[in-house]
Amino acid sequence: MVGKLPLDSSLWGGLSACYSAENAVVRLREIVVTRQLGEAWSGLREEFLHQGSVYGVSSAAIPHLVDVAPYLPAASRRDLWIEIGFLVTAGARRFGSPPEPGLQEGLTAALRTAETRAVLDFLADIEVTPGGSCYYALACVALAGHRVGRAMWEFLSPGGGYVRVVCPGCDAEDEVDGFADPLAPPCPAPAFISAPGGAAAWRDVAGVIERSGRDQVLGP
């Protein structure tokens, strides 16, 4: 268990929400008690994420949801991790103003737990679709704290057939067509070997990605 705002705390009433913090905590309490997302999930999502904006209830809800995750079926855990990925990339990783001491530390601990659980669930999920796997993988990246997780907001599609590029000299943008699947790597990913030195290929790939990001050549 991680530090989190008790569901019966009056402090929920002072947190911001899209429409109603009271409605948010009612929905969250139902999810926690039943240990399933159910009908309460859509109502809760409307309160903590709206058109890219997050709220106080967004940050306060995350530790509760992370605690519920192990009890959910695979499909629900997939939806949960993707949604939390959207939340953290929109700014819910930190409280704007924590309603009481210790809640930020609890949120940070919950996200560390979520990072590990999400990766394990992603690797074990045999029913995820090719399109859904893009968001699932990026949610794992977002939970790890890497800025590439922001690509979740690009609404990627394997059928898009194009990538967006930016000229580092004049900032001109263009879309390059002709890709069968712009999300697929151009070659097989190098195998990760746990022996000393086996991660060198991954470090080289990471270095190239970092340089491309610094030069702002590619979009997310």
Short mmCIF file of C-alpha atoms in Angstrom, two decimals:
data_model
loop_
_atom_site.label_atom_id
_atom_site.label_comp_id
_atom_site.label_asym_id
_atom_site.label_seq_id
_atom_site.Cartn_x
_atom_site.Cartn_y
_atom_site.Cartn_z
CA MET A 1 0.00 0.00 0.00
CA VAL A 2 1.16 3.54 -0.74
CA GLY A 3 0.32 6.85 0.91
CA LYS A 4 -2.89 8.21 -0.55
CA LEU A 5 -5.79 10.48 0.31
CA PRO A 6 -8.43 8.47 2.24
CA LEU A 7 -11.68 8.19 0.33
CA ASP A 8 -13.62 9.50 3.32
CA SER A 9 -11.42 12.59 3.70
CA SER A 10 -13.10 15.99 3.48
CA LEU A 11 -10.03 17.19 1.55
CA TRP A 12 -11.44 15.71 -1.67
CA GLY A 13 -13.94 18.55 -1.70
CA GLY A 14 -11.13 21.06 -2.07
CA LEU A 15 -9.58 19.35 -5.10
CA SER A 16 -10.27 20.49 -8.62
CA ALA A 17 -12.14 18.27 -11.07
CA CYS A 18 -13.56 18.70 -14.53
CA TYR A 19 -17.12 18.85 -13.22
CA SER A 20 -17.42 17.61 -9.63
CA ALA A 21 -14.85 16.34 -7.14
CA GLU A 22 -17.71 14.77 -5.18
CA ASN A 23 -18.77 12.75 -8.24
CA ALA A 24 -15.15 11.75 -8.83
CA VAL A 25 -14.67 10.32 -5.34
CA VAL A 26 -18.03 8.49 -5.50
CA ARG A 27 -16.95 6.81 -8.73
CA LEU A 28 -13.48 6.06 -7.40
CA ARG A 29 -14.90 4.57 -4.20
CA GLU A 30 -17.09 2.22 -6.26
CA ILE A 31 -14.05 1.01 -8.22
CA VAL A 32 -12.01 0.49 -5.04
CA VAL A 33 -14.80 -1.39 -3.24
CA THR A 34 -15.80 -3.62 -6.18
CA ARG A 35 -12.22 -4.05 -7.45
CA GLN A 36 -13.44 -3.62 -11.00
CA LEU A 37 -13.69 -0.66 -13.34
CA GLY A 38 -17.31 -1.27 -14.34
CA GLU A 39 -19.73 1.54 -15.10
CA ALA A 40 -17.97 3.88 -12.68
CA TRP A 41 -14.89 4.03 -14.90
CA SER A 42 -16.32 6.24 -17.65
CA GLY A 43 -17.70 8.69 -15.08
CA LEU A 44 -14.36 8.89 -13.28
CA ARG A 45 -12.46 9.42 -16.52
CA GLU A 46 -14.68 12.38 -17.35
CA GLU A 47 -13.71 14.00 -14.06
CA PHE A 48 -9.93 13.56 -14.14
CA LEU A 49 -9.05 14.06 -17.82
CA HIS A 50 -10.75 16.43 -20.23
CA GLN A 51 -9.27 17.68 -23.52
CA GLY A 52 -5.73 17.25 -22.26
CA SER A 53 -6.36 18.91 -18.88
CA VAL A 54 -5.89 17.15 -15.53
CA TYR A 55 -7.01 18.16 -12.06
CA GLY A 56 -6.33 17.65 -8.38
CA VAL A 57 -8.56 14.58 -8.32
CA SER A 58 -6.47 13.12 -11.16
CA SER A 59 -3.32 12.98 -9.04
CA ALA A 60 -5.18 11.89 -5.91
CA ALA A 61 -6.93 9.02 -7.71
CA ILE A 62 -3.79 7.43 -9.20
CA PRO A 63 -2.50 5.68 -6.01
CA HIS A 64 -5.94 4.15 -5.41
CA LEU A 65 -6.13 2.89 -8.99
CA VAL A 66 -2.62 1.43 -8.84
CA ASP A 67 -3.63 -0.54 -5.73
CA VAL A 68 -6.71 -1.90 -7.53
CA ALA A 69 -4.81 -2.93 -10.68
CA PRO A 70 -3.68 -6.44 -9.53
CA TYR A 71 -7.31 -7.48 -9.02
CA LEU A 72 -8.46 -6.49 -12.52
CA PRO A 73 -8.65 -8.75 -15.58
CA ALA A 74 -6.03 -8.21 -18.28
CA ALA A 75 -8.26 -6.08 -20.53
CA SER A 76 -9.15 -3.75 -17.66
CA ARG A 77 -5.52 -3.45 -16.57
CA ARG A 78 -4.65 -2.51 -20.16
CA ASP A 79 -7.26 0.27 -20.15
CA LEU A 80 -6.09 1.43 -16.73
CA TRP A 81 -2.39 1.68 -17.60
CA ILE A 82 -3.11 3.48 -20.86
CA GLU A 83 -5.35 5.96 -19.06
CA ILE A 84 -2.76 6.57 -16.34
CA GLY A 85 -0.20 7.06 -19.12
CA PHE A 86 -2.39 9.83 -20.53
CA LEU A 87 -2.78 11.32 -17.05
CA VAL A 88 0.93 11.51 -16.28
CA THR A 89 1.84 12.92 -19.69
CA ALA A 90 -0.84 15.58 -19.19
CA GLY A 91 0.70 16.63 -15.87
CA ALA A 92 -0.88 14.46 -13.16
CA ARG A 93 2.53 13.11 -12.13
CA ARG A 94 2.67 15.94 -9.59
CA PHE A 95 0.09 17.71 -7.46
CA GLY A 96 -0.26 21.39 -8.28
CA SER A 97 -0.78 21.93 -4.57
CA PRO A 98 -0.91 18.79 -2.37
CA PRO A 99 -3.88 19.00 0.02
CA GLU A 100 -1.77 17.53 2.82
CA PRO A 101 1.89 16.55 3.43
CA GLY A 102 3.07 13.19 2.13
CA LEU A 103 0.63 12.85 -0.74
CA GLN A 104 3.19 13.77 -3.40
CA GLU A 105 5.55 11.14 -2.02
CA GLY A 106 2.72 8.61 -2.09
CA LEU A 107 1.89 9.52 -5.68
CA THR A 108 5.54 9.19 -6.72
CA ALA A 109 5.77 5.76 -5.04
CA ALA A 110 2.55 4.66 -6.73
CA LEU A 111 3.89 5.62 -10.14
CA ARG A 112 7.10 3.65 -9.52
CA THR A 113 4.93 0.63 -8.74
CA ALA A 114 2.80 1.32 -11.81
CA GLU A 115 5.89 1.42 -14.03
CA THR A 116 6.87 -2.13 -13.09
CA ARG A 117 3.36 -3.58 -13.13
CA ALA A 118 2.46 -2.00 -16.46
CA VAL A 119 5.53 -3.45 -18.20
CA LEU A 120 4.86 -6.92 -16.81
CA ASP A 121 1.20 -6.73 -17.83
CA PHE A 122 2.14 -5.48 -21.30
CA LEU A 123 4.52 -8.39 -21.85
CA ALA A 124 1.92 -10.90 -20.64
CA ASP A 125 -1.03 -9.46 -22.60
CA ILE A 126 -1.72 -11.84 -25.49
CA GLU A 127 -4.98 -10.19 -26.54
CA VAL A 128 -3.80 -6.64 -27.16
CA THR A 129 -4.41 -5.50 -30.77
CA PRO A 130 -1.65 -4.01 -32.94
CA GLY A 131 -3.23 -0.56 -32.68
CA GLY A 132 -3.75 -0.85 -28.94
CA SER A 133 -0.23 -2.08 -28.39
CA CYS A 134 1.14 1.29 -29.53
CA TYR A 135 -0.63 3.14 -26.75
CA TYR A 136 0.08 0.39 -24.24
CA ALA A 137 3.82 0.49 -24.98
CA LEU A 138 3.88 4.28 -24.87
CA ALA A 139 2.03 4.22 -21.55
CA CYS A 140 4.86 2.08 -20.16
CA VAL A 141 7.36 4.62 -21.50
CA ALA A 142 5.36 7.47 -19.97
CA LEU A 143 5.24 5.75 -16.59
CA ALA A 144 9.02 5.38 -16.76
CA GLY A 145 9.18 9.17 -16.96
CA HIS A 146 10.60 9.44 -20.48
CA ARG A 147 9.41 12.35 -22.63
CA VAL A 148 8.78 10.04 -25.60
CA GLY A 149 5.65 8.98 -23.73
CA ARG A 150 4.12 12.26 -24.93
CA ALA A 151 3.69 10.56 -28.30
CA MET A 152 0.51 9.07 -26.83
CA TRP A 153 -1.17 12.35 -27.72
CA GLU A 154 -0.28 11.97 -31.41
CA PHE A 155 -3.11 9.44 -31.88
CA LEU A 156 -0.83 7.08 -33.75
CA SER A 157 -2.27 4.62 -36.24
CA PRO A 158 -0.48 1.69 -37.90
CA GLY A 159 -2.54 2.48 -41.02
CA GLY A 160 -1.49 6.12 -41.13
CA GLY A 161 1.25 5.53 -43.68
CA TYR A 162 3.17 8.73 -42.97
CA VAL A 163 5.49 10.34 -40.45
CA ARG A 164 5.88 14.01 -39.54
CA VAL A 165 9.33 15.56 -39.87
CA VAL A 166 10.67 19.01 -38.97
CA CYS A 167 13.66 20.75 -40.57
CA PRO A 168 16.12 21.73 -37.80
CA GLY A 169 17.31 24.65 -39.93
CA CYS A 170 14.08 26.49 -40.77
CA ASP A 171 11.48 24.66 -38.62
CA ALA A 172 9.46 23.76 -41.71
CA GLU A 173 7.16 20.78 -41.16
CA ASP A 174 6.20 18.12 -43.66
CA GLU A 175 4.61 14.68 -43.81
CA VAL A 176 6.51 11.91 -45.58
CA ASP A 177 4.19 9.31 -47.11
CA GLY A 178 4.85 5.81 -48.37
CA PHE A 179 5.24 3.89 -45.12
CA ALA A 180 3.28 0.67 -44.81
CA ASP A 181 3.39 1.04 -41.04
CA PRO A 182 5.11 4.17 -39.64
CA LEU A 183 5.08 2.67 -36.16
CA ALA A 184 7.04 -0.45 -37.06
CA PRO A 185 10.84 -0.46 -36.70
CA PRO A 186 12.76 -0.72 -40.00
CA CYS A 187 14.54 -3.85 -38.82
CA PRO A 188 14.22 -6.42 -36.03
CA ALA A 189 14.95 -4.99 -32.59
CA PRO A 190 18.25 -6.20 -31.12
CA ALA A 191 17.84 -8.94 -28.54
CA PHE A 192 18.39 -7.83 -24.98
CA ILE A 193 21.01 -10.01 -23.32
CA SER A 194 21.53 -9.74 -19.59
CA ALA A 195 25.21 -10.66 -19.81
CA PRO A 196 27.72 -7.79 -19.36
CA GLY A 197 27.91 -5.74 -22.54
CA GLY A 198 24.74 -7.27 -23.98
CA ALA A 199 22.83 -4.01 -23.70
CA ALA A 200 25.25 -2.11 -25.94
CA ALA A 201 22.93 -2.31 -28.94
CA TRP A 202 20.07 -0.83 -26.93
CA ARG A 203 22.34 1.97 -25.68
CA ASP A 204 23.26 2.79 -29.28
CA VAL A 205 19.59 2.94 -30.26
CA ALA A 206 18.81 5.13 -27.25
CA GLY A 207 21.66 7.45 -28.20
CA VAL A 208 20.33 7.91 -31.73
CA ILE A 209 16.84 8.64 -30.41
CA GLU A 210 18.20 11.18 -27.93
CA ARG A 211 20.20 12.96 -30.65
CA SER A 212 17.15 13.07 -32.93
CA GLY A 213 15.14 14.57 -30.09
CA ARG A 214 17.74 17.22 -29.32
CA ASP A 215 17.96 18.18 -33.01
CA GLN A 216 14.14 18.21 -33.19
CA VAL A 217 14.21 16.42 -36.53
CA LEU A 218 11.41 13.95 -35.81
CA GLY A 219 8.06 14.44 -34.13
CA PRO A 220 7.17 12.37 -31.09
#
